[in-house]
CSV table of C-alpha atoms in Angstrom, one decimal:
chain,number,residue,atom,x,y,z
A,1,MET,CA,106.9,98.4,51.3
A,2,ILE,CA,108.7,101.4,52.8
A,3,ARG,CA,105.5,102.6,54.5
A,4,PHE,CA,105.1,99.2,56.0
A,5,LEU,CA,108.6,99.2,57.4
A,6,LYS,CA,108.2,102.8,58.8
A,7,ASN,CA,105.0,101.9,60.5
A,8,ARG,CA,106.6,98.7,61.9
A,9,ILE,CA,109.6,100.7,63.3
A,10,ALA,CA,107.3,103.4,64.7
A,11,ARG,CA,105.2,100.9,66.5
A,12,GLY,CA,108.2,99.1,67.9
A,13,ALA,CA,109.6,102.4,69.3
A,14,ASN,CA,106.5,103.0,71.3
A,15,ARG,CA,106.5,99.7,73.0
A,16,SER,CA,108.5,99.1,76.1
A,17,PRO,CA,111.0,96.3,75.8
A,18,SER,CA,110.0,92.9,77.1
A,19,LEU,CA,111.3,92.0,80.5
A,20,ALA,CA,111.2,88.3,79.8
A,21,LEU,CA,114.6,86.5,79.7
A,22,GLY,CA,115.5,83.1,78.2
A,23,VAL,CA,117.6,80.7,80.3
A,24,LEU,CA,120.9,81.7,78.8
A,25,GLU,CA,120.0,85.4,78.9
A,26,PHE,CA,119.1,85.1,82.6
A,27,GLU,CA,122.4,83.3,83.3
A,28,LEU,CA,124.4,86.0,81.5
A,29,MET,CA,122.5,88.8,83.4
A,30,GLU,CA,123.2,87.0,86.7
A,31,ILE,CA,126.9,87.0,85.8
A,32,LEU,CA,126.9,90.7,84.9
A,33,TRP,CA,124.8,91.7,87.9
A,34,SER,CA,127.4,90.0,90.2
A,35,HIS,CA,130.6,90.8,88.4
A,36,GLY,CA,129.7,94.1,86.8
A,37,GLU,CA,131.3,95.3,83.6
A,38,SER,CA,132.5,92.3,81.6
A,39,SER,CA,133.6,91.3,78.1
A,40,VAL,CA,132.6,88.1,76.3
A,41,ARG,CA,135.9,86.5,77.4
A,42,ASP,CA,135.3,87.5,81.0
A,43,VAL,CA,131.8,85.9,81.0
A,44,ILE,CA,132.6,82.6,79.3
A,45,PRO,CA,134.5,81.0,82.3
A,46,GLU,CA,131.6,81.9,84.6
A,47,LEU,CA,128.9,80.0,82.6
A,48,SER,CA,127.5,76.7,84.0
A,49,ARG,CA,128.2,74.9,80.7
A,50,PRO,CA,130.7,75.4,77.9
A,51,LEU,CA,129.4,77.5,75.1
A,52,ALA,CA,131.0,78.9,71.9
A,53,TYR,CA,132.3,82.4,72.0
A,54,THR,CA,130.0,83.4,69.2
A,55,THR,CA,126.9,82.1,71.1
A,56,VAL,CA,127.8,84.2,74.1
A,57,MET,CA,128.6,87.2,72.0
A,58,THR,CA,125.3,86.9,70.1
A,59,THR,CA,123.3,86.6,73.3
A,60,LEU,CA,125.0,89.6,74.9
A,61,ASP,CA,124.3,91.6,71.7
A,62,ARG,CA,120.6,90.5,71.9
A,63,LEU,CA,120.5,91.7,75.5
A,64,PHE,CA,122.0,95.0,74.5
A,65,LYS,CA,119.3,95.4,71.7
A,66,LYS,CA,116.6,94.5,74.3
A,67,GLU,CA,118.0,97.4,76.4
A,68,PHE,CA,119.1,95.1,79.3
A,69,LEU,CA,122.8,96.0,78.8
A,70,ASP,CA,124.9,99.0,78.0
A,71,ARG,CA,128.1,98.5,76.1
A,72,HIS,CA,131.2,100.4,75.0
A,73,LYS,CA,134.2,99.4,72.9
A,74,SER,CA,137.5,98.6,74.5
A,75,ASP,CA,140.2,97.8,72.0
A,76,ARG,CA,138.5,95.4,69.6
A,77,ALA,CA,135.8,94.0,71.9
A,78,PHE,CA,132.7,95.3,73.5
A,79,VAL,CA,132.5,95.5,77.3
A,80,TYR,CA,129.0,95.0,78.7
A,81,SER,CA,127.3,96.3,81.9
A,82,PRO,CA,123.7,95.9,83.1
A,83,SER,CA,121.5,98.9,82.3
A,84,LEU,CA,119.3,98.1,85.3
A,85,SER,CA,119.9,96.3,88.6
A,86,ARG,CA,118.4,93.0,89.4
A,87,GLN,CA,116.1,94.6,91.8
A,88,GLN,CA,114.9,97.1,89.2
A,89,TRP,CA,114.3,94.3,86.7
A,90,GLU,CA,112.4,92.2,89.3
A,91,ARG,CA,110.3,95.3,90.3
A,92,ARG,CA,109.4,96.1,86.6
A,93,ARG,CA,108.6,92.4,85.9
A,94,ALA,CA,106.3,92.2,88.9
A,95,GLY,CA,104.8,95.5,88.0
A,96,ASN,CA,104.1,94.5,84.4
A,97,LEU,CA,102.6,91.2,85.6
A,98,VAL,CA,100.2,92.9,88.1
A,99,ALA,CA,99.4,95.7,85.6
A,100,GLY,CA,98.5,93.1,83.0
A,101,PHE,CA,96.1,91.3,85.3
A,102,LEU,CA,94.6,94.6,86.6
A,103,SER,CA,94.0,95.8,83.1
A,104,GLY,CA,92.1,92.6,82.2
A,105,PRO,CA,88.5,91.7,82.9
A,106,HIS,CA,87.2,91.9,86.4
A,107,PRO,CA,87.5,88.2,87.2
A,108,SER,CA,91.2,88.2,86.3
A,109,ARG,CA,91.9,90.9,88.8
A,110,GLU,CA,90.1,89.1,91.6
A,111,LEU,CA,91.9,85.9,90.6
A,112,LEU,CA,95.3,87.6,90.8
A,113,LEU,CA,94.5,89.1,94.2
A,114,SER,CA,93.1,85.8,95.6
A,115,CYS,CA,96.1,83.8,94.4
A,116,LEU,CA,98.5,86.4,95.7
A,117,LEU,CA,96.9,86.3,99.2
A,118,ASP,CA,96.7,82.5,99.2
A,119,ALA,CA,100.4,82.2,98.2
A,120,VAL,CA,101.6,84.8,100.8
A,121,ALA,CA,99.5,83.2,103.6
A,122,GLU,CA,100.9,79.8,102.7
A,123,HIS,CA,104.5,80.8,102.5
A,124,ASP,CA,104.9,83.7,105.0
A,125,ALA,CA,102.2,84.7,107.5
A,126,LYS,CA,104.3,87.7,108.6
A,127,LEU,CA,104.4,89.0,105.1
A,128,LEU,CA,100.6,88.9,105.1
A,129,ASP,CA,100.7,91.3,108.1
A,130,THR,CA,103.2,93.5,106.3
A,131,LEU,CA,101.0,93.6,103.3
A,132,GLU,CA,98.0,94.6,105.4
A,133,LYS,CA,99.9,97.4,106.9
A,134,ARG,CA,101.1,98.6,103.5
A,135,ILE,CA,97.5,98.6,102.2
A,136,ARG,CA,96.4,100.7,105.2
A,137,SER,CA,99.3,103.1,104.7
A,138,ARG,CA,98.6,103.4,101.0
A,139,ARG,CA,94.9,104.1,101.6
A,140,LYS,CA,95.8,106.9,104.0
A,141,GLU,CA,98.2,108.3,101.5
A,142,LEU,CA,95.6,108.2,98.7
A,143,SER,CA,92.9,109.9,101.0
A,144,ARG,CA,95.4,112.7,101.8
A,145,GLN,CA,95.8,113.2,98.1
A,146,GLY,CA,92.0,113.3,97.7
A,147,GLN,CA,91.7,110.0,95.8
A,148,PRO,CA,89.0,107.5,96.7
């Protein structure tokens, strides 16, 4: 049994934390991103619906354990702050999504790129031009580094 738990802990340590957030977790992160360092009592009035103190406290603790938040003790309560900015979180989420598709079978990669291009073209034609310029720039950069 002890070996099982040690293996379980070791495997968990090697995995990067999930970047997925539940509805309440996301709302709490939004509050902390906009207000900065906050206690449970600071966060509760900012919520879109009334929730018990213990519910908010448990969710903030879960976000801390998932490494979304840092915390320190102030008197008898914890004060929480985001461990990464919203932009960093969005970039990592997007990167993980793309990496997941690119590491899959060949059709998944083509599907991702095709859907991405279709969505960009449908929503923002200028962004499509920007994307094309970034691709050209990245290719030049890679060729200077000697990569195909």
